[in-house]
Coordinates of C-alpha atoms and ligand atoms in Angstrom, one line a residue:
M1 CA -22.4 -63.4 -13.5
V2 CA -19.5 -61.0 -12.1
S3 CA -21.4 -57.5 -12.9
K4 CA -18.9 -55.2 -13.5
N5 CA -19.3 -51.6 -11.4
T6 CA -18.4 -48.4 -12.9
Y7 CA -17.4 -45.6 -10.6
I8 CA -16.7 -41.7 -11.8
L9 CA -15.6 -38.4 -9.7
G10 CA -17.3 -35.6 -10.8
I11 CA -15.8 -32.1 -10.1
E12 CA -17.5 -29.7 -10.1
S13 CA -16.2 -25.8 -9.8
S14 CA -17.8 -23.3 -12.6
C15 CA -19.0 -20.4 -9.9
D16 CA -18.7 -20.5 -6.0
D17 CA -18.4 -24.5 -4.8
T18 CA -16.2 -27.1 -4.5
S19 CA -18.3 -30.1 -5.3
A20 CA -16.9 -33.2 -5.7
A21 CA -18.7 -36.7 -5.6
V22 CA -18.6 -40.1 -6.1
I23 CA -21.4 -42.3 -8.6
R24 CA -21.4 -45.8 -9.0
N25 CA -23.0 -46.8 -11.9
G26 CA -25.8 -43.9 -12.0
K27 CA -26.0 -44.2 -7.8
V28 CA -24.5 -41.4 -6.2
L29 CA -22.2 -42.8 -3.1
S30 CA -21.2 -38.5 -2.1
N31 CA -21.5 -35.2 -3.4
I32 CA -19.7 -33.0 -1.1
V33 CA -20.4 -29.3 -1.4
A34 CA -18.6 -26.5 -0.1
S35 CA -19.5 -23.1 -0.1
Q36 CA -17.7 -19.9 0.0
E37 CA -19.0 -17.7 2.4
I38 CA -16.9 -15.6 1.7
H39 CA -19.5 -13.6 -1.0
A40 CA -21.9 -12.9 1.4
K41 CA -20.5 -9.5 2.2
Y42 CA -19.7 -8.7 -1.2
G43 CA -22.9 -8.6 -2.3
G44 CA -22.4 -10.8 -5.6
V45 CA -19.8 -13.8 -6.1
V46 CA -16.1 -11.7 -7.0
P47 CA -14.3 -13.9 -9.3
E48 CA -10.4 -13.8 -7.9
L49 CA -12.1 -14.0 -4.4
A50 CA -13.7 -17.2 -5.9
S51 CA -10.5 -19.4 -7.2
R52 CA -8.6 -19.0 -4.2
A53 CA -11.2 -20.8 -2.4
H54 CA -11.8 -23.5 -4.6
Q55 CA -7.4 -24.2 -5.2
Q56 CA -8.4 -23.8 -0.9
N57 CA -11.1 -26.7 -0.9
I58 CA -10.1 -29.2 -3.5
V59 CA -8.6 -31.2 -1.7
P60 CA -10.0 -31.7 0.7
V61 CA -13.6 -31.7 -1.5
V62 CA -12.1 -34.6 -2.9
Q63 CA -10.5 -36.5 -0.4
Q64 CA -13.3 -36.1 1.6
A65 CA -15.8 -37.5 -2.0
I66 CA -13.6 -41.0 -2.3
E67 CA -14.0 -41.5 2.2
Q68 CA -17.5 -41.0 2.4
A69 CA -18.1 -42.9 -1.3
G70 CA -15.9 -45.4 1.1
I71 CA -13.6 -46.6 -2.2
N72 CA -9.6 -46.6 -3.2
K73 CA -9.2 -43.3 -5.6
D74 CA -7.3 -46.7 -7.0
D75 CA -11.5 -47.5 -7.9
L76 CA -12.3 -45.1 -9.9
N77 CA -13.3 -45.9 -13.7
A78 CA -13.1 -42.1 -15.5
I79 CA -12.5 -38.7 -13.7
S80 CA -15.8 -35.7 -15.1
F81 CA -15.4 -32.3 -14.5
T82 CA -16.9 -29.4 -15.6
K83 CA -15.6 -27.9 -18.6
G84 CA -17.7 -25.1 -18.2
P85 CA -19.6 -22.5 -18.8
G86 CA -18.2 -20.1 -15.7
L87 CA -15.6 -18.2 -14.2
M88 CA -12.8 -18.5 -15.9
G89 CA -10.2 -18.6 -13.0
S90 CA -12.5 -21.1 -11.4
L91 CA -13.1 -23.2 -14.6
L92 CA -9.6 -24.2 -14.3
V93 CA -9.4 -24.5 -10.8
G94 CA -11.2 -27.7 -11.4
T95 CA -9.8 -28.5 -14.4
S96 CA -6.9 -28.8 -14.2
F97 CA -6.4 -30.6 -10.8
A98 CA -9.5 -33.4 -12.8
K99 CA -6.5 -33.3 -15.6
S100 CA -4.0 -33.9 -13.1
L101 CA -5.4 -36.5 -11.4
A102 CA -7.2 -38.6 -14.5
M103 CA -3.2 -38.7 -15.5
G104 CA -1.4 -39.8 -11.8
L105 CA -4.2 -42.8 -12.4
N106 CA -4.1 -44.0 -16.0
I107 CA -7.8 -43.4 -16.3
P108 CA -10.3 -41.1 -19.0
L109 CA -11.3 -37.6 -18.5
I110 CA -14.4 -36.9 -18.7
D111 CA -16.2 -33.4 -19.9
V112 CA -19.5 -31.9 -18.6
N113 CA -21.2 -29.1 -20.1
H114 CA -22.0 -27.9 -16.7
M115 CA -25.9 -26.6 -18.2
Q116 CA -26.5 -30.5 -19.5
A117 CA -25.0 -31.7 -16.5
H118 CA -28.6 -29.6 -14.7
I119 CA -30.5 -31.1 -16.5
L120 CA -28.9 -34.8 -16.4
A121 CA -29.1 -34.6 -13.0
H122 CA -32.1 -35.8 -14.2
F123 CA -31.3 -39.4 -15.0
I124 CA -29.5 -39.5 -10.7
E125 CA -30.9 -43.5 -10.4
E126 CA -33.4 -43.1 -6.7
E127 CA -35.2 -44.3 -5.3
N128 CA -38.9 -43.7 -6.0
T129 CA -37.8 -41.4 -8.7
R130 CA -39.2 -42.3 -12.2
F131 CA -36.9 -40.4 -15.3
P132 CA -38.2 -38.5 -18.3
P133 CA -38.7 -39.8 -21.2
F134 CA -37.4 -38.7 -24.4
P135 CA -38.0 -35.6 -25.7
F136 CA -38.3 -34.1 -23.0
V137 CA -38.9 -30.5 -21.6
C138 CA -36.6 -28.7 -19.4
L139 CA -37.0 -25.2 -17.2
T140 CA -33.4 -24.4 -16.7
I141 CA -33.6 -21.7 -14.3
S142 CA -30.1 -21.0 -12.3
G143 CA -28.0 -17.6 -10.7
G144 CA -26.4 -17.7 -15.3
H145 CA -29.7 -18.7 -17.1
T146 CA -33.0 -18.6 -18.2
Q147 CA -33.3 -21.7 -21.3
I148 CA -36.4 -23.5 -22.0
V149 CA -34.9 -27.2 -23.5
K150 CA -35.9 -29.7 -25.3
V151 CA -34.0 -32.7 -24.7
S152 CA -34.2 -35.2 -27.2
N153 CA -32.1 -37.4 -26.0
Y154 CA -29.0 -37.8 -23.6
F155 CA -26.7 -35.5 -25.6
E156 CA -29.4 -33.9 -28.7
F157 CA -30.3 -30.7 -26.7
E158 CA -32.3 -27.4 -28.3
I159 CA -33.3 -24.4 -27.2
L160 CA -37.0 -23.3 -27.6
G161 CA -36.2 -20.0 -25.6
E162 CA -33.8 -17.9 -23.7
T163 CA -33.8 -14.7 -21.1
I164 CA -32.8 -11.7 -23.9
D165 CA -31.1 -10.4 -20.4
D166 CA -31.3 -11.4 -16.9
A167 CA -31.7 -14.4 -15.3
V168 CA -34.1 -15.4 -13.2
G169 CA -31.9 -15.9 -10.5
E170 CA -30.0 -12.4 -10.7
A171 CA -34.1 -10.9 -10.4
F172 CA -34.5 -13.3 -7.0
D173 CA -30.6 -11.8 -6.6
K174 CA -31.5 -8.7 -7.7
S175 CA -35.2 -8.2 -5.8
A176 CA -33.9 -10.0 -1.8
K177 CA -30.5 -6.8 -2.7
I178 CA -32.5 -4.8 -2.6
L179 CA -35.1 -5.5 0.0
G180 CA -31.6 -5.8 2.2
L181 CA -31.4 -9.2 1.8
S182 CA -27.8 -10.6 1.5
Y183 CA -26.4 -12.8 -1.4
P184 CA -27.9 -15.6 -2.3
G185 CA -31.2 -13.7 -2.4
G186 CA -33.0 -16.3 -3.3
P187 CA -33.2 -18.4 -1.1
L188 CA -34.1 -15.7 1.5
V189 CA -37.2 -14.6 -0.4
D190 CA -38.4 -18.1 -0.9
R191 CA -38.2 -17.8 2.6
Y192 CA -40.2 -15.0 3.5
A193 CA -42.3 -16.3 0.7
Q194 CA -43.3 -18.6 2.3
Q195 CA -45.2 -16.3 5.8
G196 CA -47.2 -14.2 3.0
N197 CA -49.6 -12.9 0.4
P198 CA -49.1 -13.3 -2.7
K199 CA -51.4 -11.3 -3.9
A200 CA -50.8 -7.8 -1.1
F201 CA -48.8 -6.7 -4.1
S202 CA -48.6 -6.7 -7.9
F203 CA -45.2 -6.3 -10.8
T204 CA -46.3 -5.9 -14.7
K205 CA -44.9 -9.2 -16.1
P206 CA -42.6 -8.8 -19.1
K207 CA -44.1 -8.5 -22.5
V208 CA -41.8 -10.9 -24.9
G209 CA -42.5 -13.1 -27.9
D210 CA -43.1 -16.2 -27.4
L211 CA -41.2 -18.4 -25.4
D212 CA -38.2 -16.1 -24.2
F213 CA -37.7 -14.5 -21.2
S214 CA -37.0 -10.8 -19.8
F215 CA -36.5 -10.1 -16.3
S216 CA -35.2 -6.3 -16.4
G217 CA -37.9 -4.6 -16.8
L218 CA -39.0 -6.6 -13.7
K219 CA -36.3 -5.8 -11.3
T220 CA -36.4 -1.8 -12.3
G221 CA -41.1 -2.1 -12.0
I222 CA -39.5 -4.1 -8.2
L223 CA -36.9 -1.2 -7.6
Y224 CA -39.0 1.7 -8.4
F225 CA -42.1 0.5 -6.6
I226 CA -39.3 -0.2 -2.8
Q227 CA -38.6 3.9 -3.8
K228 CA -42.0 5.1 -4.0
K229 CA -43.4 3.0 -0.6
L230 CA -40.2 3.8 1.6
E231 CA -40.8 7.5 0.6
E232 CA -44.0 7.3 2.2
N233 CA -42.8 4.8 5.0
P234 CA -39.6 4.8 5.9
R235 CA -40.3 1.2 7.4
F236 CA -42.0 -0.4 4.5
I237 CA -39.3 -3.1 3.3
Q238 CA -39.4 -3.8 7.0
E239 CA -42.8 -4.3 8.7
N240 CA -43.9 -6.0 4.6
I241 CA -41.1 -8.2 3.9
Y242 CA -43.1 -10.9 4.1
D243 CA -45.9 -9.7 1.7
I244 CA -42.8 -8.4 0.0
C245 CA -40.9 -12.1 -1.5
A246 CA -44.6 -13.3 -1.9
S247 CA -45.8 -11.1 -5.1
I248 CA -42.4 -10.9 -6.4
Q249 CA -42.0 -14.4 -6.6
Y250 CA -45.5 -15.5 -7.3
T251 CA -44.8 -12.6 -9.9
I252 CA -41.4 -14.6 -11.3
V253 CA -43.6 -18.3 -11.1
E254 CA -46.0 -16.5 -13.2
I255 CA -43.1 -15.6 -15.6
L256 CA -41.9 -19.1 -16.0
M257 CA -45.3 -21.3 -15.5
D258 CA -46.7 -19.1 -18.9
K259 CA -44.2 -19.5 -20.7
L260 CA -44.3 -23.6 -20.1
K261 CA -48.3 -23.4 -20.9
N262 CA -46.5 -21.3 -23.9
T263 CA -43.8 -24.5 -24.2
V264 CA -47.2 -27.8 -24.5
Q265 CA -48.7 -25.8 -26.5
K266 CA -46.6 -25.3 -29.5
T267 CA -44.7 -28.6 -29.1
G268 CA -46.8 -31.0 -28.1
I269 CA -44.6 -32.2 -25.1
K270 CA -45.7 -32.8 -21.5
H271 CA -42.9 -34.2 -20.0
I272 CA -41.8 -31.1 -18.6
A273 CA -38.6 -30.8 -15.8
I274 CA -36.7 -28.7 -14.1
A275 CA -33.2 -27.8 -13.6
G276 CA -30.5 -25.7 -11.7
G277 CA -30.5 -23.4 -8.4
V278 CA -34.2 -21.6 -8.9
S279 CA -35.6 -25.6 -9.1
A280 CA -34.6 -25.7 -5.2
N281 CA -37.8 -22.7 -5.1
S282 CA -40.7 -23.8 -3.3
E283 CA -43.9 -21.9 -5.3
I284 CA -42.4 -23.5 -9.0
R285 CA -42.1 -26.9 -7.0
K286 CA -45.3 -26.2 -5.9
R287 CA -47.2 -25.5 -8.6
L288 CA -45.2 -27.5 -10.5
Q289 CA -46.7 -30.8 -9.3
L290 CA -50.2 -29.0 -9.2
A291 CA -49.5 -28.8 -13.4
Q292 CA -49.6 -32.4 -13.8
N293 CA -53.8 -32.7 -12.2
Q294 CA -54.4 -30.0 -13.3
W295 CA -53.2 -29.6 -17.2
G296 CA -52.2 -33.8 -17.0
W297 CA -48.7 -32.9 -17.1
T298 CA -46.3 -35.5 -16.4
T299 CA -43.4 -33.0 -14.3
Y300 CA -40.1 -34.0 -12.5
I301 CA -38.3 -31.9 -9.7
P302 CA -35.0 -33.0 -9.4
K303 CA -34.7 -34.1 -5.9
F304 CA -33.5 -30.3 -3.5
E305 CA -29.3 -31.0 -3.3
Y306 CA -29.2 -31.3 -7.5
T307 CA -30.9 -28.5 -7.6
T308 CA -27.9 -26.4 -6.5
D309 CA -24.2 -26.1 -8.6
N310 CA -23.0 -30.2 -7.3
A311 CA -20.8 -32.7 -9.1
A312 CA -23.5 -35.5 -9.0
M313 CA -24.7 -33.9 -11.9
I314 CA -21.6 -33.9 -13.3
A315 CA -20.6 -37.5 -12.1
I316 CA -23.7 -38.6 -14.0
A317 CA -23.5 -36.8 -17.1
G318 CA -19.8 -38.2 -17.2
Y319 CA -21.3 -41.9 -16.3
L320 CA -23.2 -40.9 -19.7
K321 CA -20.2 -39.8 -20.9
Y322 CA -17.7 -42.9 -20.2
L323 CA -20.6 -45.4 -21.5
N324 CA -20.4 -44.2 -24.7
K325 CA -16.7 -43.4 -24.8
N326 CA -16.1 -40.3 -24.8
Y327 CA -13.3 -38.7 -23.8
A328 CA -11.8 -35.5 -23.6
D329 CA -8.8 -35.7 -24.8
I330 CA -5.3 -34.0 -22.6
S331 CA -5.4 -30.7 -23.5
V332 CA -9.1 -30.0 -23.6
K333 CA -9.3 -26.6 -22.2
A334 CA -12.4 -24.7 -20.0
T335 CA -14.3 -22.1 -21.9
A336 CA -15.8 -20.0 -19.3
R337 CA -19.0 -19.6 -22.7
L338 CA -20.6 -22.6 -23.8
K339 CA -24.0 -23.6 -24.8
V340 CA -26.1 -26.2 -23.4
T341 CA -25.4 -26.5 -27.0
E342 CA -22.5 -27.3 -27.9
Ligands
KG4_401 O1 -27.5 -23.2 -10.5 P1 -27.5 -22.7 -9.3 O2 -27.3 -22.8 -7.9 O3 -25.2 -21.9 -10.4 C1 -25.5 -21.1 -11.3 O4 -24.7 -22.1 -12.4 O5 -26.3 -20.3 -11.0 O6 -27.6 -21.2 -9.2 C2 -27.6 -20.3 -8.1 C3 -28.9 -19.2 -8.5 C4 -29.0 -18.3 -7.1 O7 -29.6 -16.5 -8.2 C5 -29.2 -17.9 -6.5 O8 -30.2 -17.3 -5.3 C6 -31.1 -19.4 -6.6 O9 -30.0 -20.0 -7.5 N1 -32.6 -19.6 -6.1 C7 -32.9 -19.7 -5.3 C8 -33.2 -21.0 -4.3 N2 -32.7 -21.1 -3.9 C9 -31.2 -21.1 -4.4 N3 -33.7 -19.0 -6.0 C10 -35.3 -18.8 -5.9 N4 -36.3 -19.3 -4.5 C11 -34.0 -20.2 -3.8 N5 -35.3 -21.9 -3.1
ZN402 ZN1 -25.4 -24.0 -12.3

């Protein structure tokens, strides 16, 4: 029997990374990410600059993804792209490009929800990966979102809890900013934390109902703490950076783990996945690994390159939709605000 391969090109441009990936069936052949360094000096993503950079990057990034996959663009079976949520100007670049290419090649166009794609990255086929069985719970933690989602099948999602203010990625990035670290600060806090004592300083955990989160109080608490310490010792940050980062990270991860414990108790579901940029964090990865023996959970931790924004996750979501012939109409619109359930 001749097996038929399916090749999907994924395009991601929702925020400040321009990315393109090619997958064959469920396997990644290429996953190119061009990160935009320009935003670091502004301390956050500048939307206007992001869309301009996407415009510059999109053609070479797509070309490189196709080349590295060792295929020709005529081999592609469909083009999937991020429809939302994200920055409108950024989304428009990927959306318009995907539409033109799909029309030019006369192949199906598939729209993908970025938040669903973060979760569906768990279904990328890799050596030794176990796919989470349905239903499972996914803690989606990124720069824009903090959600606990029940996943009943590839396209059935239910939000069990979410942040009522800042996202956890913002908690990392804003804390880092208070410490004078460059944007995005999450990875730096993680790196410095590895050399620090997580119990050196204690920060109050927010009191918020059930499965919801709140991080704005924590951020203010950290700001006041640092201001007070700096009055006593202007070199407080330099002298204690490792311990401060370790303590902040410990508090944030404790908050996330507490909510996951509540979720398991409430739903009885012990298959727990994480997704989104903050799932690159070494402490949350370690704690979830430990939870397997500690509490009998089965945990699913994505490969590092599928945690932060990337097009492989858009391509796998596209592939799963392709199998259902769930195609988009050419009139499909980029949508800045889109829930994981939409
Ligand atoms: O998913 P993502 O790449 O973009 C959004 O869709 O938001 O997530 C970016 C967020 C940023 O806030 C960044 O600081 C955070 O993920 N992040 C981390 C780590 N790596 C990325 N936060 C903590 N520890 C990390 N290692
Ligand atoms: Zn994301």
